[in-house]
Amino acid sequence: MIYLATSLFTDAEREFGFSLTEKIERLGYEVYYPWRDAGDEEIVERFGSNMDKVNDEIVRRNLEAIRKCEMLIAVAEGSDVESGTSMEIGFAHALGKKIRCLRTDFRTQGKRIGPVNIMISRSAEKFYSSVDELVDDLKRECTSSSLTIENIAHFYNTVANEYSNPNLHPTTALFKRTEEAYMKGIVCGKRFNVAMDVGCGDGNFLLYVESDKKIGLDLSLEMIKRHRSKLPTASYILGTCVSLLVGDSTVDVLHSSFLLDHLNDTERSLFFNEVNRVMNRRGIFLLATYSPEETLESRGSETSFEYVTSTGRKFNVPSDFKSLLNLREQLMNSFVVDSYDRVSTGQANLSIDCYVLKKK
Ligand SMILES: C[S@@+](CC[C@H](N)C(=O)[O-])C[C@H]1O[C@@H](n2cnc3c(N)ncnc32)[C@H](O)[C@@H]1O
């Protein structure tokens, strides 16, 4: 998480803070922007006009966020850097956090000192002289895969409460309904001992499959919490699909929908190895993905797509549809393809690919 330290006294400063936060979040990073994220309204509701308590709580939350952040980005403008921002830089420095400064201001404090107080310039590992320079640098850095996993979890944690709301996200709901109808047709009338849903999200498969034991695995704690509220009797694993954390040959039916586009090649083949490991001899693997050709046409061949939340927050969600183009061949290497169907959602150019797979 990145903590954005900036002066927040004027409309212009607050607007700039919002726009910078949005630009950084669009790269996939989680940002704590005190003006938005300290929860001032809720604090005021709690403590009313007791400004001492209100201010204590705001400071407590901001310092807590600095403790948690991986990096602090300070907007270090002005002939002297604003006092609150300077304090935040000092606190982060004492905690050994990475500090970077954005300074578009060309005023300096003279040849000897330079643009900002040396206590600040010596605490920061980098200075940027424009927003573009800062954003480009962060973009370059956010390509490492561990950060991508973090970003995906952060994204789903943030949107968990609205993800399946058909009024807010009708296309997601349409995909889910279509997939559910198809998979219900496959498992209808069958009873299993152990069913597992990988990338289970806030739930679909485990709610209708008939099974003595049900296990949901997901990267996002908030998604799991929502799933659990609908199905408290199931077991849940917070983890990644590259390590399924259940015993060999223990699962009769393993389901996974709309997960694969979030995985890179290595993760995908590790996932398939894990599926083969945990599925028993007669087990089935039910897999659904967005149809890649159509998705690529509508979303382009980028390695992320834009998701706008109900409150207008924008996320660039890591998602590689191009890599799904050769999925069928890849699946044939790891499994027996029992059936494959391209299923229309009923809306033009929106269909899904559904597979029933067995152990080789
Ligand atoms: C598009 S949602 C689909 C959720 C659910 N399967 C459905 O059809 O509604 C993708 C889900 O996969 C989870 N996920 C993404 N990457 C994952 C990974 N590497 N391991 C486990 N779960 C992952 C996300 O947290 C999210 O809940």
Short mmCIF file of C-alpha atoms and ligand atoms in Angstrom, two decimals:
data_model
loop_
_atom_site.label_atom_id
_atom_site.label_comp_id
_atom_site.label_asym_id
_atom_site.label_seq_id
_atom_site.Cartn_x
_atom_site.Cartn_y
_atom_site.Cartn_z
CA MET A 1 0.00 0.00 0.00
CA ILE A 2 1.17 3.51 -0.80
CA TYR A 3 0.53 6.34 1.67
CA LEU A 4 -0.02 9.66 -0.06
CA ALA A 5 1.24 12.50 2.13
CA THR A 6 0.08 15.88 0.97
CA SER A 7 -1.18 19.22 2.18
CA LEU A 8 -4.99 19.17 2.28
CA PHE A 9 -5.99 22.69 3.11
CA THR A 10 -7.18 24.08 -0.22
CA ASP A 11 -9.68 22.81 -2.80
CA ALA A 12 -6.84 22.71 -5.32
CA GLU A 13 -4.67 20.55 -3.04
CA ARG A 14 -7.50 18.13 -2.28
CA GLU A 15 -8.47 17.83 -5.94
CA PHE A 16 -4.86 17.23 -6.89
CA GLY A 17 -4.64 14.55 -4.18
CA PHE A 18 -7.71 12.80 -5.56
CA SER A 19 -6.46 12.89 -9.12
CA LEU A 20 -2.99 11.62 -8.15
CA THR A 21 -4.55 8.85 -6.03
CA GLU A 22 -6.68 7.78 -8.97
CA LYS A 23 -3.72 7.73 -11.37
CA ILE A 24 -1.69 5.54 -9.00
CA GLU A 25 -4.64 3.23 -8.29
CA ARG A 26 -5.21 2.75 -12.00
CA LEU A 27 -1.81 1.08 -12.10
CA GLY A 28 -3.20 -1.44 -9.63
CA TYR A 29 -1.66 -0.12 -6.41
CA GLU A 30 -3.63 0.33 -3.21
CA VAL A 31 -3.41 3.93 -2.04
CA TYR A 32 -4.21 5.42 1.36
CA TYR A 33 -5.20 9.03 0.72
CA PRO A 34 -5.89 10.55 4.15
CA TRP A 35 -8.54 12.97 2.89
CA ARG A 36 -10.53 10.04 1.47
CA ASP A 37 -9.49 7.12 3.63
CA ALA A 38 -9.15 8.33 7.23
CA GLY A 39 -12.94 8.03 7.43
CA ASP A 40 -13.52 11.56 8.74
CA GLU A 41 -17.31 11.41 8.40
CA GLU A 42 -17.58 8.23 10.42
CA ILE A 43 -15.19 9.64 13.05
CA VAL A 44 -17.26 12.82 13.38
CA GLU A 45 -20.40 10.71 13.65
CA ARG A 46 -18.77 8.77 16.47
CA PHE A 47 -17.29 11.64 18.46
CA GLY A 48 -19.65 14.47 17.48
CA SER A 49 -18.31 17.92 18.23
CA ASN A 50 -15.55 16.65 20.53
CA MET A 51 -12.80 17.86 18.22
CA ASP A 52 -10.03 16.60 20.50
CA LYS A 53 -11.25 13.05 20.06
CA VAL A 54 -11.93 13.54 16.35
CA ASN A 55 -8.42 14.85 15.74
CA ASP A 56 -6.82 12.14 17.90
CA GLU A 57 -8.60 9.48 15.87
CA ILE A 58 -7.65 10.99 12.50
CA VAL A 59 -3.99 11.16 13.56
CA ARG A 60 -4.14 7.62 14.96
CA ARG A 61 -5.53 6.22 11.71
CA ASN A 62 -3.05 8.11 9.54
CA LEU A 63 -0.08 6.96 11.60
CA GLU A 64 -1.41 3.41 11.52
CA ALA A 65 -1.62 3.61 7.72
CA ILE A 66 2.00 4.83 7.56
CA ARG A 67 3.01 1.88 9.73
CA LYS A 68 1.29 -0.46 7.28
CA CYS A 69 2.40 1.12 4.00
CA GLU A 70 5.25 -0.14 1.85
CA MET A 71 5.99 3.31 0.49
CA LEU A 72 5.14 6.91 1.26
CA ILE A 73 4.79 9.34 -1.60
CA ALA A 74 4.93 12.94 -0.46
CA VAL A 75 3.73 15.92 -2.43
CA ALA A 76 6.63 18.14 -1.41
CA GLU A 77 5.56 21.46 -2.86
CA GLY A 78 5.84 25.02 -1.62
CA SER A 79 8.73 27.24 -0.64
CA ASP A 80 8.85 25.06 2.47
CA VAL A 81 7.24 21.61 2.60
CA GLU A 82 3.95 21.73 4.57
CA SER A 83 4.30 20.80 8.25
CA GLY A 84 1.90 17.81 8.30
CA THR A 85 3.55 16.32 5.22
CA SER A 86 7.00 16.89 6.75
CA MET A 87 5.92 15.10 9.93
CA GLU A 88 4.59 12.16 7.91
CA ILE A 89 7.89 11.96 6.02
CA GLY A 90 9.82 11.99 9.30
CA PHE A 91 7.62 9.30 10.84
CA ALA A 92 7.90 7.07 7.76
CA HIS A 93 11.67 7.61 7.68
CA ALA A 94 11.97 6.56 11.32
CA LEU A 95 10.08 3.37 10.44
CA GLY A 96 12.48 2.67 7.59
CA LYS A 97 9.80 3.09 4.90
CA LYS A 98 10.56 3.89 1.29
CA ILE A 99 9.95 7.59 0.69
CA ARG A 100 9.56 9.33 -2.64
CA CYS A 101 8.75 12.97 -3.27
CA LEU A 102 6.88 14.72 -6.02
CA ARG A 103 7.99 18.31 -6.45
CA THR A 104 6.78 20.23 -9.45
CA ASP A 105 7.59 23.52 -7.68
CA PHE A 106 10.72 25.12 -9.13
CA ARG A 107 11.51 27.38 -6.15
CA THR A 108 14.67 26.52 -4.26
CA GLN A 109 16.14 27.38 -0.89
CA GLY A 110 19.40 28.44 -2.43
CA LYS A 111 22.46 26.70 -3.74
CA ARG A 112 23.54 25.22 -0.44
CA ILE A 113 20.23 23.68 0.61
CA GLY A 114 18.52 22.97 -2.72
CA PRO A 115 14.77 22.71 -3.39
CA VAL A 116 13.71 21.40 0.05
CA ASN A 117 15.04 21.16 3.58
CA ILE A 118 17.91 18.68 3.65
CA MET A 119 16.16 16.60 6.35
CA ILE A 120 13.54 15.88 3.69
CA SER A 121 15.77 15.56 0.66
CA ARG A 122 18.03 13.14 2.55
CA SER A 123 15.06 10.97 3.66
CA ALA A 124 13.70 10.43 0.18
CA GLU A 125 15.11 7.82 -2.19
CA LYS A 126 13.72 9.59 -5.25
CA PHE A 127 12.38 12.97 -6.37
CA TYR A 128 10.04 13.36 -9.35
CA SER A 129 9.54 16.68 -11.06
CA SER A 130 6.23 15.79 -12.75
CA VAL A 131 3.21 13.56 -12.21
CA ASP A 132 3.95 11.74 -15.48
CA GLU A 133 7.47 10.94 -14.33
CA LEU A 134 6.11 9.52 -11.05
CA VAL A 135 3.36 7.50 -12.72
CA ASP A 136 5.72 6.09 -15.38
CA ASP A 137 8.19 5.00 -12.73
CA LEU A 138 5.51 3.26 -10.64
CA LYS A 139 4.13 1.62 -13.76
CA ARG A 140 7.54 0.16 -14.57
CA GLU A 141 7.81 -1.21 -11.06
CA CYS A 142 4.38 -2.77 -10.79
CA THR A 143 5.02 -5.49 -13.34
CA SER A 144 6.50 -7.98 -10.89
CA SER A 145 4.21 -10.94 -10.34
CA SER A 146 4.08 -10.78 -6.55
CA LEU A 147 2.72 -7.27 -6.78
CA THR A 148 0.15 -8.49 -9.28
CA ILE A 149 -1.14 -11.09 -6.84
CA GLU A 150 -1.34 -8.39 -4.18
CA ASN A 151 -3.22 -6.14 -6.56
CA ILE A 152 -5.74 -8.81 -7.48
CA ALA A 153 -6.44 -9.57 -3.83
CA HIS A 154 -6.73 -5.87 -3.06
CA PHE A 155 -9.09 -5.34 -5.98
CA TYR A 156 -11.43 -8.17 -4.97
CA ASN A 157 -11.31 -7.17 -1.32
CA THR A 158 -12.38 -3.68 -2.29
CA VAL A 159 -15.22 -4.68 -4.61
CA ALA A 160 -16.48 -7.75 -2.73
CA ASN A 161 -19.61 -6.03 -1.44
CA GLU A 162 -20.76 -4.98 -4.90
CA TYR A 163 -19.21 -7.60 -7.19
CA SER A 164 -22.35 -9.70 -7.69
CA ASN A 165 -24.92 -6.92 -7.45
CA PRO A 166 -26.85 -7.15 -10.74
CA ASN A 167 -27.99 -3.54 -10.52
CA LEU A 168 -24.43 -2.25 -10.22
CA HIS A 169 -22.64 -4.79 -12.45
CA PRO A 170 -25.19 -6.35 -14.82
CA THR A 171 -22.59 -7.89 -17.15
CA THR A 172 -20.82 -9.70 -14.31
CA ALA A 173 -24.21 -10.97 -13.12
CA LEU A 174 -25.07 -12.13 -16.64
CA PHE A 175 -21.82 -14.09 -16.94
CA LYS A 176 -22.40 -15.64 -13.52
CA ARG A 177 -25.99 -16.64 -14.36
CA THR A 178 -24.97 -18.19 -17.67
CA GLU A 179 -22.13 -20.15 -16.09
CA GLU A 180 -24.33 -21.33 -13.24
CA ALA A 181 -27.07 -22.56 -15.56
CA TYR A 182 -24.55 -24.54 -17.60
CA MET A 183 -22.73 -26.12 -14.65
CA LYS A 184 -26.00 -26.92 -12.87
CA GLY A 185 -26.91 -28.98 -15.93
CA ILE A 186 -23.70 -31.00 -15.49
CA VAL A 187 -23.98 -31.72 -11.75
CA CYS A 188 -27.78 -31.93 -11.50
CA GLY A 189 -28.96 -35.23 -9.97
CA LYS A 190 -25.43 -36.21 -8.86
CA ARG A 191 -24.18 -36.38 -5.31
CA PHE A 192 -20.49 -35.97 -4.49
CA ASN A 193 -18.39 -36.62 -1.41
CA VAL A 194 -16.08 -33.64 -1.75
CA ALA A 195 -16.63 -30.54 -3.91
CA MET A 196 -14.10 -27.76 -4.19
CA ASP A 197 -14.43 -24.32 -5.82
CA VAL A 198 -11.14 -22.59 -6.61
CA GLY A 199 -11.33 -18.80 -6.95
CA CYS A 200 -14.77 -19.27 -5.39
CA GLY A 201 -15.33 -15.53 -4.97
CA ASP A 202 -18.54 -14.63 -3.19
CA GLY A 203 -20.10 -17.89 -4.25
CA ASN A 204 -22.03 -19.73 -6.87
CA PHE A 205 -21.04 -23.37 -7.42
CA LEU A 206 -20.92 -24.57 -3.81
CA LEU A 207 -24.38 -23.14 -3.18
CA TYR A 208 -26.06 -25.58 -5.55
CA VAL A 209 -23.77 -28.62 -5.89
CA GLU A 210 -24.89 -31.62 -3.81
CA SER A 211 -21.91 -32.72 -1.78
CA ASP A 212 -21.13 -33.96 1.74
CA LYS A 213 -18.11 -31.70 2.05
CA LYS A 214 -17.69 -28.34 0.35
CA ILE A 215 -14.46 -26.35 0.19
CA GLY A 216 -14.03 -22.84 -1.19
CA LEU A 217 -10.57 -21.38 -1.88
CA ASP A 218 -9.90 -17.77 -2.78
CA LEU A 219 -7.21 -15.12 -2.63
CA SER A 220 -9.58 -12.50 -1.25
CA LEU A 221 -10.65 -12.57 2.39
CA GLU A 222 -13.58 -10.23 1.75
CA MET A 223 -14.91 -12.48 -1.03
CA ILE A 224 -14.61 -15.48 1.29
CA LYS A 225 -16.46 -13.64 4.05
CA ARG A 226 -19.35 -12.94 1.70
CA HIS A 227 -19.36 -16.54 0.51
CA ARG A 228 -19.36 -17.78 4.09
CA SER A 229 -22.32 -15.56 4.97
CA LYS A 230 -24.33 -17.41 2.29
CA LEU A 231 -22.95 -20.87 3.09
CA PRO A 232 -21.62 -21.09 6.65
CA THR A 233 -21.37 -24.89 6.58
CA ALA A 234 -18.62 -25.01 3.93
CA SER A 235 -14.87 -24.91 4.70
CA TYR A 236 -12.84 -22.03 3.34
CA ILE A 237 -9.18 -21.61 2.48
CA LEU A 238 -7.59 -18.22 2.03
CA GLY A 239 -4.83 -18.91 -0.43
CA THR A 240 -3.73 -19.18 -4.01
CA CYS A 241 -4.68 -21.72 -6.61
CA VAL A 242 -1.05 -22.76 -7.12
CA SER A 243 -1.24 -24.64 -3.82
CA LEU A 244 -4.65 -26.12 -3.08
CA LEU A 245 -3.87 -27.23 0.48
CA VAL A 246 -6.00 -30.39 0.37
CA GLY A 247 -4.84 -34.00 0.25
CA ASP A 248 -3.98 -36.04 -2.88
CA SER A 249 -6.93 -37.69 -4.67
CA THR A 250 -9.49 -36.29 -2.25
CA VAL A 251 -11.77 -34.19 -4.47
CA ASP A 252 -14.66 -35.56 -6.61
CA VAL A 253 -15.65 -32.35 -8.34
CA LEU A 254 -13.43 -29.31 -8.69
CA HIS A 255 -14.93 -26.14 -10.14
CA SER A 256 -13.30 -22.89 -11.21
CA SER A 257 -14.94 -19.98 -13.01
CA PHE A 258 -13.45 -16.77 -14.38
CA LEU A 259 -10.14 -17.26 -12.61
CA LEU A 260 -7.71 -18.27 -15.37
CA ASP A 261 -7.32 -14.84 -16.97
CA HIS A 262 -5.80 -13.61 -13.69
CA LEU A 263 -3.01 -16.19 -13.85
CA ASN A 264 0.29 -16.04 -15.71
CA ASP A 265 1.60 -19.08 -17.59
CA THR A 266 3.55 -20.47 -14.64
CA GLU A 267 0.65 -20.04 -12.21
CA ARG A 268 -1.71 -21.69 -14.67
CA SER A 269 0.40 -24.77 -15.14
CA LEU A 270 1.00 -25.03 -11.38
CA PHE A 271 -2.77 -24.78 -10.88
CA PHE A 272 -3.42 -27.57 -13.39
CA ASN A 273 -0.80 -29.75 -11.65
CA GLU A 274 -2.56 -29.13 -8.37
CA VAL A 275 -5.96 -30.00 -9.86
CA ASN A 276 -4.54 -33.29 -11.09
CA ARG A 277 -3.01 -33.95 -7.70
CA VAL A 278 -6.17 -33.36 -5.63
CA MET A 279 -8.76 -34.90 -7.99
CA ASN A 280 -9.54 -38.53 -7.46
CA ARG A 281 -9.51 -41.04 -10.31
CA ARG A 282 -13.14 -40.52 -11.32
CA GLY A 283 -13.14 -36.82 -10.45
CA ILE A 284 -14.32 -34.06 -12.78
CA PHE A 285 -12.91 -30.59 -13.28
CA LEU A 286 -15.49 -28.00 -14.33
CA LEU A 287 -13.83 -24.96 -15.81
CA ALA A 288 -15.33 -21.74 -17.18
CA THR A 289 -13.62 -18.72 -18.74
CA TYR A 290 -14.71 -15.67 -20.72
CA SER A 291 -14.49 -16.46 -24.43
CA PRO A 292 -11.12 -14.91 -25.23
CA GLU A 293 -11.72 -13.84 -28.85
CA GLU A 294 -14.78 -11.77 -27.97
CA THR A 295 -13.24 -10.36 -24.83
CA LEU A 296 -10.15 -9.33 -26.74
CA GLU A 297 -12.31 -7.60 -29.31
CA SER A 298 -14.22 -5.63 -26.70
CA ARG A 299 -11.41 -4.98 -24.24
CA GLY A 300 -8.34 -4.96 -26.47
CA SER A 301 -5.25 -7.07 -25.93
CA GLU A 302 -4.08 -5.20 -22.85
CA THR A 303 -2.97 -7.19 -19.81
CA SER A 304 -5.52 -5.48 -17.59
CA PHE A 305 -9.06 -4.17 -17.81
CA GLU A 306 -10.71 -1.17 -16.29
CA TYR A 307 -13.29 -1.74 -13.58
CA VAL A 308 -15.26 1.18 -12.20
CA THR A 309 -16.81 0.70 -8.77
CA SER A 310 -20.20 2.10 -7.77
CA THR A 311 -18.43 5.01 -6.09
CA GLY A 312 -16.45 5.81 -9.24
CA ARG A 313 -13.11 4.31 -8.14
CA LYS A 314 -11.24 2.95 -11.12
CA PHE A 315 -9.08 -0.16 -11.05
CA ASN A 316 -6.83 -1.62 -13.68
CA VAL A 317 -7.35 -5.29 -12.95
CA PRO A 318 -4.50 -7.59 -14.05
CA SER A 319 -6.11 -9.91 -16.58
CA ASP A 320 -4.59 -11.60 -19.61
CA PHE A 321 -7.26 -12.73 -22.08
CA LYS A 322 -4.74 -13.22 -24.87
CA SER A 323 -3.20 -16.10 -22.98
CA LEU A 324 -6.56 -17.92 -23.08
CA LEU A 325 -6.44 -18.20 -26.86
CA ASN A 326 -4.52 -21.47 -26.73
CA LEU A 327 -6.25 -22.78 -23.64
CA ARG A 328 -7.87 -25.77 -25.29
CA GLU A 329 -4.51 -27.15 -26.46
CA GLN A 330 -3.02 -26.47 -23.07
CA LEU A 331 -5.87 -28.30 -21.36
CA MET A 332 -5.46 -31.28 -23.68
CA ASN A 333 -1.88 -31.63 -22.45
CA SER A 334 -2.98 -31.85 -18.81
CA PHE A 335 -6.45 -33.44 -18.93
CA VAL A 336 -8.90 -35.46 -20.99
CA VAL A 337 -11.36 -32.94 -22.45
CA ASP A 338 -14.70 -34.65 -21.88
CA SER A 339 -16.71 -31.75 -23.29
CA TYR A 340 -16.23 -28.18 -24.44
CA ASP A 341 -19.00 -25.68 -25.19
CA ARG A 342 -19.08 -22.03 -26.13
CA VAL A 343 -22.17 -20.82 -24.30
CA SER A 344 -23.91 -17.61 -25.27
CA THR A 345 -25.12 -15.28 -22.53
CA GLY A 346 -27.92 -14.18 -24.85
CA GLN A 347 -26.17 -10.87 -25.45
CA ALA A 348 -24.19 -10.28 -28.62
CA ASN A 349 -20.43 -10.86 -28.27
CA LEU A 350 -20.69 -12.07 -24.69
CA SER A 351 -20.18 -15.78 -24.37
CA ILE A 352 -18.27 -18.10 -22.11
CA ASP A 353 -16.23 -21.26 -22.66
CA CYS A 354 -17.16 -24.19 -20.46
CA TYR A 355 -15.12 -27.37 -20.12
CA VAL A 356 -15.69 -30.69 -18.40
CA LEU A 357 -12.27 -32.26 -17.83
CA LYS A 358 -11.06 -35.54 -16.43
CA LYS A 359 -7.76 -36.95 -15.26
CA LYS A 360 -5.56 -38.38 -17.99
C1 LIG B 1 -13.83 -13.06 -11.53
S1 LIG B 1 -13.87 -13.61 -9.88
C2 LIG B 1 -14.86 -15.06 -10.07
C3 LIG B 1 -15.46 -15.51 -8.77
C4 LIG B 1 -16.39 -16.73 -8.89
N1 LIG B 1 -15.68 -17.90 -9.36
C5 LIG B 1 -17.54 -16.41 -9.78
O1 LIG B 1 -17.69 -17.04 -10.84
O2 LIG B 1 -18.32 -15.53 -9.42
C6 LIG B 1 -12.24 -14.28 -9.68
C7 LIG B 1 -11.98 -14.75 -8.26
O3 LIG B 1 -10.72 -15.43 -8.27
C8 LIG B 1 -9.97 -15.02 -7.14
N2 LIG B 1 -8.55 -15.17 -7.49
C9 LIG B 1 -7.81 -14.41 -8.33
N3 LIG B 1 -6.55 -14.88 -8.42
C10 LIG B 1 -6.49 -15.95 -7.62
C11 LIG B 1 -5.47 -16.89 -7.29
N4 LIG B 1 -4.25 -16.78 -7.81
N5 LIG B 1 -5.76 -17.89 -6.44
C12 LIG B 1 -7.00 -18.01 -5.89
N6 LIG B 1 -8.01 -17.16 -6.17
C13 LIG B 1 -7.77 -16.15 -7.02
C14 LIG B 1 -10.38 -13.60 -6.88
O4 LIG B 1 -10.11 -13.20 -5.55
C15 LIG B 1 -11.87 -13.64 -7.22
O5 LIG B 1 -12.65 -13.94 -6.11
#
